[in-house]
């Protein structure tokens, strides 16, 4: 009797186990089908959106290289061979090296003049500390163009070939013609207006990349000033200047008020492009930027991947890399067909490019 009960119990247990196993199998099969369907939908979705041609940001983009070689962009005019952001540097880059693009940074002076300078103060580049006899920051926003023009912006320039400071003794402080001498040597503070006027007639095809360094209201005024100059005084340069900024509010101001001006990618704009490209959803990136501006890598991510360049070109956006001062990296980027290389040493980049030609 006990044996029969045990056998019946075992049979029941086996039947229950079989039923449970069948249920589990059905659930597993259902889960696999659902998962496969979702993955299949995602695959078809991504395939479809990547087959749709992206919207071109520009019909014609002068910042895309029309040859097999990238363009030369003189970063701050070429700060290795000349004092940065001075007319001396820009003239050499244009007239002797024949660069394609000039890059600079812009600050608004106290009297609302756009001047070329990388730092908010002029201490690092000029002899202001000698003149004032202290190291207090001499901020551009606190001084007029007239006041800023008193200083020698080649004073702290170190000639790396001779290891000398060739412009340190250019002129004394008590010289009555001090401003004129500095100006004659192209080492005075330079305005954006002066930069454009210098090359407007001789180099109508010159390209420019400018960064608005001021934030908030001052940044808005800088944008207004750039638009005013390009529209009213230098109309042929209107579509030959890319404007960049690291301040979101200034970027929004530019896109809202001056949508016809060309804009370059900020750090966030470049990151958005990289992420959407990596995920295969770049079609949904609606940023209307004329150029992507990348360092070779950031946070361990290689930004020289040819696919980034291909995707940018699909939208008629240029791809530029900064700031490249060594021959090895220059050659790597040349081989990857980028559009421009920003460098402090345009002489070196010219030599490298000439070797390809």
PDB file of N, CA and C in Angstrom, residues 241-306:
ATOM      1  N   UNK A 241      33.587  83.342 -42.620  1.00  0.00           N
ATOM      2  CA  UNK A 241      33.989  83.450 -41.213  1.00  0.00           C
ATOM      3  C   UNK A 241      33.153  82.473 -40.388  1.00  0.00           C
ATOM      4  N   UNK A 242      33.812  81.577 -39.681  1.00  0.00           N
ATOM      5  CA  UNK A 242      33.125  80.679 -38.747  1.00  0.00           C
ATOM      6  C   UNK A 242      33.276  81.253 -37.343  1.00  0.00           C
ATOM      7  N   UNK A 243      32.161  81.327 -36.633  1.00  0.00           N
ATOM      8  CA  UNK A 243      32.155  81.889 -35.276  1.00  0.00           C
ATOM      9  C   UNK A 243      31.916  80.764 -34.275  1.00  0.00           C
ATOM     10  N   UNK A 244      32.750  80.723 -33.266  1.00  0.00           N
ATOM     11  CA  UNK A 244      32.598  79.721 -32.220  1.00  0.00           C
ATOM     12  C   UNK A 244      32.544  80.362 -30.849  1.00  0.00           C
ATOM     13  N   UNK A 245      32.104  79.616 -29.867  1.00  0.00           N
ATOM     14  CA  UNK A 245      32.075  80.078 -28.479  1.00  0.00           C
ATOM     15  C   UNK A 245      31.891  78.869 -27.568  1.00  0.00           C
ATOM     16  N   UNK A 246      32.389  78.984 -26.342  1.00  0.00           N
ATOM     17  CA  UNK A 246      32.184  77.925 -25.352  1.00  0.00           C
ATOM     18  C   UNK A 246      31.047  78.266 -24.391  1.00  0.00           C
ATOM     19  N   UNK A 247      30.371  79.393 -24.643  1.00  0.00           N
ATOM     20  CA  UNK A 247      29.296  79.840 -23.760  1.00  0.00           C
ATOM     21  C   UNK A 247      27.940  79.538 -24.406  1.00  0.00           C
ATOM     22  N   UNK A 248      27.140  78.638 -23.804  1.00  0.00           N
ATOM     23  CA  UNK A 248      25.860  78.223 -24.407  1.00  0.00           C
ATOM     24  C   UNK A 248      24.920  79.391 -24.704  1.00  0.00           C
ATOM     25  N   UNK A 249      24.893  80.399 -23.804  1.00  0.00           N
ATOM     26  CA  UNK A 249      23.969  81.505 -24.024  1.00  0.00           C
ATOM     27  C   UNK A 249      24.363  82.337 -25.241  1.00  0.00           C
ATOM     28  N   UNK A 250      25.684  82.440 -25.493  1.00  0.00           N
ATOM     29  CA  UNK A 250      26.157  83.173 -26.673  1.00  0.00           C
ATOM     30  C   UNK A 250      25.880  82.358 -27.937  1.00  0.00           C
ATOM     31  N   UNK A 251      26.066  81.048 -27.834  1.00  0.00           N
ATOM     32  CA  UNK A 251      25.768  80.160 -28.960  1.00  0.00           C
ATOM     33  C   UNK A 251      24.289  80.250 -29.336  1.00  0.00           C
ATOM     34  N   UNK A 252      23.410  80.258 -28.335  1.00  0.00           N
ATOM     35  CA  UNK A 252      21.970  80.389 -28.591  1.00  0.00           C
ATOM     36  C   UNK A 252      21.634  81.742 -29.191  1.00  0.00           C
ATOM     37  N   UNK A 253      22.323  82.783 -28.706  1.00  0.00           N
ATOM     38  CA  UNK A 253      22.091  84.134 -29.214  1.00  0.00           C
ATOM     39  C   UNK A 253      22.454  84.212 -30.698  1.00  0.00           C
ATOM     40  N   UNK A 254      23.580  83.595 -31.051  1.00  0.00           N
ATOM     41  CA  UNK A 254      24.019  83.596 -32.444  1.00  0.00           C
ATOM     42  C   UNK A 254      23.026  82.861 -33.342  1.00  0.00           C
ATOM     43  N   UNK A 255      22.618  81.656 -32.923  1.00  0.00           N
ATOM     44  CA  UNK A 255      21.726  80.854 -33.755  1.00  0.00           C
ATOM     45  C   UNK A 255      20.338  81.488 -33.875  1.00  0.00           C
ATOM     46  N   UNK A 256      19.915  82.200 -32.830  1.00  0.00           N
ATOM     47  CA  UNK A 256      18.591  82.824 -32.840  1.00  0.00           C
ATOM     48  C   UNK A 256      18.562  84.116 -33.645  1.00  0.00           C
ATOM     49  N   UNK A 257      19.588  84.937 -33.465  1.00  0.00           N
ATOM     50  CA  UNK A 257      19.582  86.273 -34.066  1.00  0.00           C
ATOM     51  C   UNK A 257      20.354  86.379 -35.381  1.00  0.00           C
ATOM     52  N   UNK A 258      21.332  85.505 -35.577  1.00  0.00           N
ATOM     53  CA  UNK A 258      22.174  85.599 -36.768  1.00  0.00           C
ATOM     54  C   UNK A 258      22.350  84.219 -37.399  1.00  0.00           C
ATOM     55  N   UNK A 259      21.248  83.622 -37.783  1.00  0.00           N
ATOM     56  CA  UNK A 259      21.275  82.274 -38.324  1.00  0.00           C
ATOM     57  C   UNK A 259      22.030  82.190 -39.647  1.00  0.00           C
ATOM     58  N   UNK A 260      22.195  83.327 -40.334  1.00  0.00           N
ATOM     59  CA  UNK A 260      22.905  83.316 -41.614  1.00  0.00           C
ATOM     60  C   UNK A 260      24.425  83.258 -41.430  1.00  0.00           C
ATOM     61  N   UNK A 261      24.910  83.588 -40.224  1.00  0.00           N
ATOM     62  CA  UNK A 261      26.343  83.509 -39.973  1.00  0.00           C
ATOM     63  C   UNK A 261      26.754  82.059 -39.750  1.00  0.00           C
ATOM     64  N   UNK A 262      27.943  81.705 -40.208  1.00  0.00           N
ATOM     65  CA  UNK A 262      28.442  80.343 -40.037  1.00  0.00           C
ATOM     66  C   UNK A 262      28.926  80.141 -38.602  1.00  0.00           C
ATOM     67  N   UNK A 263      28.583  78.974 -38.032  1.00  0.00           N
ATOM     68  CA  UNK A 263      28.985  78.676 -36.662  1.00  0.00           C
ATOM     69  C   UNK A 263      29.758  77.370 -36.602  1.00  0.00           C
ATOM     70  N   UNK A 264      30.707  77.320 -35.678  1.00  0.00           N
ATOM     71  CA  UNK A 264      31.482  76.107 -35.463  1.00  0.00           C
ATOM     72  C   UNK A 264      31.037  75.416 -34.194  1.00  0.00           C
ATOM     73  N   UNK A 265      31.368  74.133 -34.081  1.00  0.00           N
ATOM     74  CA  UNK A 265      30.920  73.337 -32.940  1.00  0.00           C
ATOM     75  C   UNK A 265      31.662  73.716 -31.667  1.00  0.00           C
ATOM     76  N   UNK A 266      30.898  73.907 -30.606  1.00  0.00           N
ATOM     77  CA  UNK A 266      31.480  74.049 -29.277  1.00  0.00           C
ATOM     78  C   UNK A 266      31.810  72.653 -28.772  1.00  0.00           C
ATOM     79  N   UNK A 267      32.337  72.549 -27.562  1.00  0.00           N
ATOM     80  CA  UNK A 267      32.637  71.240 -26.989  1.00  0.00           C
ATOM     81  C   UNK A 267      31.382  70.381 -26.899  1.00  0.00           C
ATOM     82  N   UNK A 268      30.282  70.985 -26.447  1.00  0.00           N
ATOM     83  CA  UNK A 268      29.034  70.233 -26.323  1.00  0.00           C
ATOM     84  C   UNK A 268      28.490  69.836 -27.696  1.00  0.00           C
ATOM     85  N   UNK A 269      28.640  70.735 -28.676  1.00  0.00           N
ATOM     86  CA  UNK A 269      28.177  70.428 -30.026  1.00  0.00           C
ATOM     87  C   UNK A 269      28.960  69.288 -30.654  1.00  0.00           C
ATOM     88  N   UNK A 270      30.283  69.299 -30.430  1.00  0.00           N
ATOM     89  CA  UNK A 270      31.123  68.220 -30.950  1.00  0.00           C
ATOM     90  C   UNK A 270      30.791  66.900 -30.259  1.00  0.00           C
ATOM     91  N   UNK A 271      30.563  66.953 -28.934  1.00  0.00           N
ATOM     92  CA  UNK A 271      30.230  65.742 -28.170  1.00  0.00           C
ATOM     93  C   UNK A 271      28.906  65.154 -28.655  1.00  0.00           C
ATOM     94  N   UNK A 272      27.940  66.023 -28.923  1.00  0.00           N
ATOM     95  CA  UNK A 272      26.633  65.570 -29.414  1.00  0.00           C
ATOM     96  C   UNK A 272      26.781  64.865 -30.756  1.00  0.00           C
ATOM     97  N   UNK A 273      27.622  65.439 -31.624  1.00  0.00           N
ATOM     98  CA  UNK A 273      27.838  64.834 -32.938  1.00  0.00           C
ATOM     99  C   UNK A 273      28.492  63.457 -32.801  1.00  0.00           C
ATOM    100  N   UNK A 274      29.504  63.358 -31.938  1.00  0.00           N
ATOM    101  CA  UNK A 274      30.220  62.093 -31.746  1.00  0.00           C
ATOM    102  C   UNK A 274      29.285  61.022 -31.195  1.00  0.00           C
ATOM    103  N   UNK A 275      28.500  61.365 -30.192  1.00  0.00           N
ATOM    104  CA  UNK A 275      27.616  60.392 -29.552  1.00  0.00           C
ATOM    105  C   UNK A 275      26.535  59.901 -30.512  1.00  0.00           C
ATOM    106  N   UNK A 276      25.892  60.823 -31.220  1.00  0.00           N
ATOM    107  CA  UNK A 276      24.830  60.416 -32.155  1.00  0.00           C
ATOM    108  C   UNK A 276      25.395  59.613 -33.320  1.00  0.00           C
ATOM    109  N   UNK A 277      26.626  59.913 -33.714  1.00  0.00           N
ATOM    110  CA  UNK A 277      27.265  59.143 -34.782  1.00  0.00           C
ATOM    111  C   UNK A 277      27.591  57.733 -34.310  1.00  0.00           C
ATOM    112  N   UNK A 278      28.121  57.614 -33.084  1.00  0.00           N
ATOM    113  CA  UNK A 278      28.459  56.305 -32.535  1.00  0.00           C
ATOM    114  C   UNK A 278      27.217  55.430 -32.366  1.00  0.00           C
ATOM    115  N   UNK A 279      26.088  56.050 -32.024  1.00  0.00           N
ATOM    116  CA  UNK A 279      24.847  55.299 -31.808  1.00  0.00           C
ATOM    117  C   UNK A 279      24.061  55.071 -33.103  1.00  0.00           C
ATOM    118  N   UNK A 280      24.538  55.668 -34.185  1.00  0.00           N
ATOM    119  CA  UNK A 280      23.856  55.487 -35.459  1.00  0.00           C
ATOM    120  C   UNK A 280      22.590  56.291 -35.610  1.00  0.00           C
ATOM    121  N   UNK A 281      22.460  57.352 -34.836  1.00  0.00           N
ATOM    122  CA  UNK A 281      21.232  58.163 -34.896  1.00  0.00           C
ATOM    123  C   UNK A 281      21.559  59.620 -35.221  1.00  0.00           C
ATOM    124  N   UNK A 282      22.612  59.819 -36.013  1.00  0.00           N
ATOM    125  CA  UNK A 282      23.030  61.172 -36.362  1.00  0.00           C
ATOM    126  C   UNK A 282      21.972  61.936 -37.144  1.00  0.00           C
ATOM    127  N   UNK A 283      21.046  61.184 -37.761  1.00  0.00           N
ATOM    128  CA  UNK A 283      19.965  61.827 -38.508  1.00  0.00           C
ATOM    129  C   UNK A 283      19.151  62.759 -37.622  1.00  0.00           C
ATOM    130  N   UNK A 284      19.078  62.434 -36.323  1.00  0.00           N
ATOM    131  CA  UNK A 284      18.275  63.234 -35.394  1.00  0.00           C
ATOM    132  C   UNK A 284      19.055  64.416 -34.802  1.00  0.00           C
ATOM    133  N   UNK A 285      20.332  64.525 -35.173  1.00  0.00           N
ATOM    134  CA  UNK A 285      21.126  65.676 -34.740  1.00  0.00           C
ATOM    135  C   UNK A 285      20.871  66.818 -35.714  1.00  0.00           C
ATOM    136  N   UNK A 286      20.142  67.817 -35.267  1.00  0.00           N
ATOM    137  CA  UNK A 286      19.708  68.899 -36.159  1.00  0.00           C
ATOM    138  C   UNK A 286      20.595  70.141 -36.085  1.00  0.00           C
ATOM    139  N   UNK A 287      21.749  70.055 -35.429  1.00  0.00           N
ATOM    140  CA  UNK A 287      22.649  71.209 -35.330  1.00  0.00           C
ATOM    141  C   UNK A 287      23.099  71.640 -36.724  1.00  0.00           C
ATOM    142  N   UNK A 288      22.899  72.912 -37.041  1.00  0.00           N
ATOM    143  CA  UNK A 288      23.276  73.431 -38.363  1.00  0.00           C
ATOM    144  C   UNK A 288      24.632  74.124 -38.280  1.00  0.00           C
ATOM    145  N   UNK A 289      25.671  73.345 -38.048  1.00  0.00           N
ATOM    146  CA  UNK A 289      27.021  73.872 -37.865  1.00  0.00           C
ATOM    147  C   UNK A 289      27.834  73.716 -39.147  1.00  0.00           C
ATOM    148  N   UNK A 290      28.676  74.704 -39.418  1.00  0.00           N
ATOM    149  CA  UNK A 290      29.497  74.656 -40.637  1.00  0.00           C
ATOM    150  C   UNK A 290      30.711  73.758 -40.467  1.00  0.00           C
ATOM    151  N   UNK A 291      31.142  73.558 -39.220  1.00  0.00           N
ATOM    152  CA  UNK A 291      32.347  72.758 -39.004  1.00  0.00           C
ATOM    153  C   UNK A 291      32.342  72.079 -37.653  1.00  0.00           C
ATOM    154  N   UNK A 292      32.869  70.849 -37.650  1.00  0.00           N
ATOM    155  CA  UNK A 292      33.191  70.136 -36.423  1.00  0.00           C
ATOM    156  C   UNK A 292      34.654  70.420 -36.107  1.00  0.00           C
ATOM    157  N   UNK A 293      34.933  70.826 -34.882  1.00  0.00           N
ATOM    158  CA  UNK A 293      36.300  71.139 -34.480  1.00  0.00           C
ATOM    159  C   UNK A 293      36.696  70.212 -33.347  1.00  0.00           C
ATOM    160  N   UNK A 294      37.633  69.314 -33.621  1.00  0.00           N
ATOM    161  CA  UNK A 294      38.006  68.279 -32.673  1.00  0.00           C
ATOM    162  C   UNK A 294      39.476  68.381 -32.272  1.00  0.00           C
ATOM    163  N   UNK A 295      39.806  68.001 -31.032  1.00  0.00           N
ATOM    164  CA  UNK A 295      41.179  67.595 -30.743  1.00  0.00           C
ATOM    165  C   UNK A 295      41.317  66.161 -31.248  1.00  0.00           C
ATOM    166  N   UNK A 296      42.532  65.627 -31.393  1.00  0.00           N
ATOM    167  CA  UNK A 296      42.661  64.244 -31.879  1.00  0.00           C
ATOM    168  C   UNK A 296      41.977  63.226 -30.973  1.00  0.00           C
ATOM    169  N   UNK A 297      41.944  63.500 -29.669  1.00  0.00           N
ATOM    170  CA  UNK A 297      41.259  62.589 -28.742  1.00  0.00           C
ATOM    171  C   UNK A 297      40.769  63.376 -27.537  1.00  0.00           C
ATOM    172  N   UNK A 298      39.766  62.813 -26.870  1.00  0.00           N
ATOM    173  CA  UNK A 298      39.239  63.441 -25.657  1.00  0.00           C
ATOM    174  C   UNK A 298      38.635  62.354 -24.779  1.00  0.00           C
ATOM    175  N   UNK A 299      39.020  62.363 -23.499  1.00  0.00           N
ATOM    176  CA  UNK A 299      38.535  61.375 -22.534  1.00  0.00           C
ATOM    177  C   UNK A 299      38.758  59.943 -23.026  1.00  0.00           C
ATOM    178  N   UNK A 300      39.885  59.743 -23.702  1.00  0.00           N
ATOM    179  CA  UNK A 300      40.231  58.409 -24.173  1.00  0.00           C
ATOM    180  C   UNK A 300      39.543  57.991 -25.455  1.00  0.00           C
ATOM    181  N   UNK A 301      38.729  58.876 -26.039  1.00  0.00           N
ATOM    182  CA  UNK A 301      38.016  58.553 -27.280  1.00  0.00           C
ATOM    183  C   UNK A 301      38.800  59.092 -28.474  1.00  0.00           C
ATOM    184  N   UNK A 302      39.087  58.229 -29.430  1.00  0.00           N
ATOM    185  CA  UNK A 302      39.771  58.637 -30.653  1.00  0.00           C
ATOM    186  C   UNK A 302      38.794  59.396 -31.544  1.00  0.00           C
ATOM    187  N   UNK A 303      39.064  60.671 -31.754  1.00  0.00           N
ATOM    188  CA  UNK A 303      38.157  61.510 -32.552  1.00  0.00           C
ATOM    189  C   UNK A 303      38.614  61.651 -33.995  1.00  0.00           C
ATOM    190  N   UNK A 304      39.642  60.872 -34.371  1.00  0.00           N
ATOM    191  CA  UNK A 304      40.124  60.942 -35.756  1.00  0.00           C
ATOM    192  C   UNK A 304      39.544  59.817 -36.611  1.00  0.00           C
ATOM    193  N   UNK A 305      38.576  59.079 -36.080  1.00  0.00           N
ATOM    194  CA  UNK A 305      37.927  57.988 -36.806  1.00  0.00           C
ATOM    195  C   UNK A 305      37.374  58.520 -38.130  1.00  0.00           C
ATOM    196  N   UNK A 306      37.724  57.869 -39.236  1.00  0.00           N
ATOM    197  CA  UNK A 306      37.297  58.343 -40.548  1.00  0.00           C
ATOM    198  C   UNK A 306      35.775  58.423 -40.688  1.00  0.00           C
TER     199      UNK A 306
END
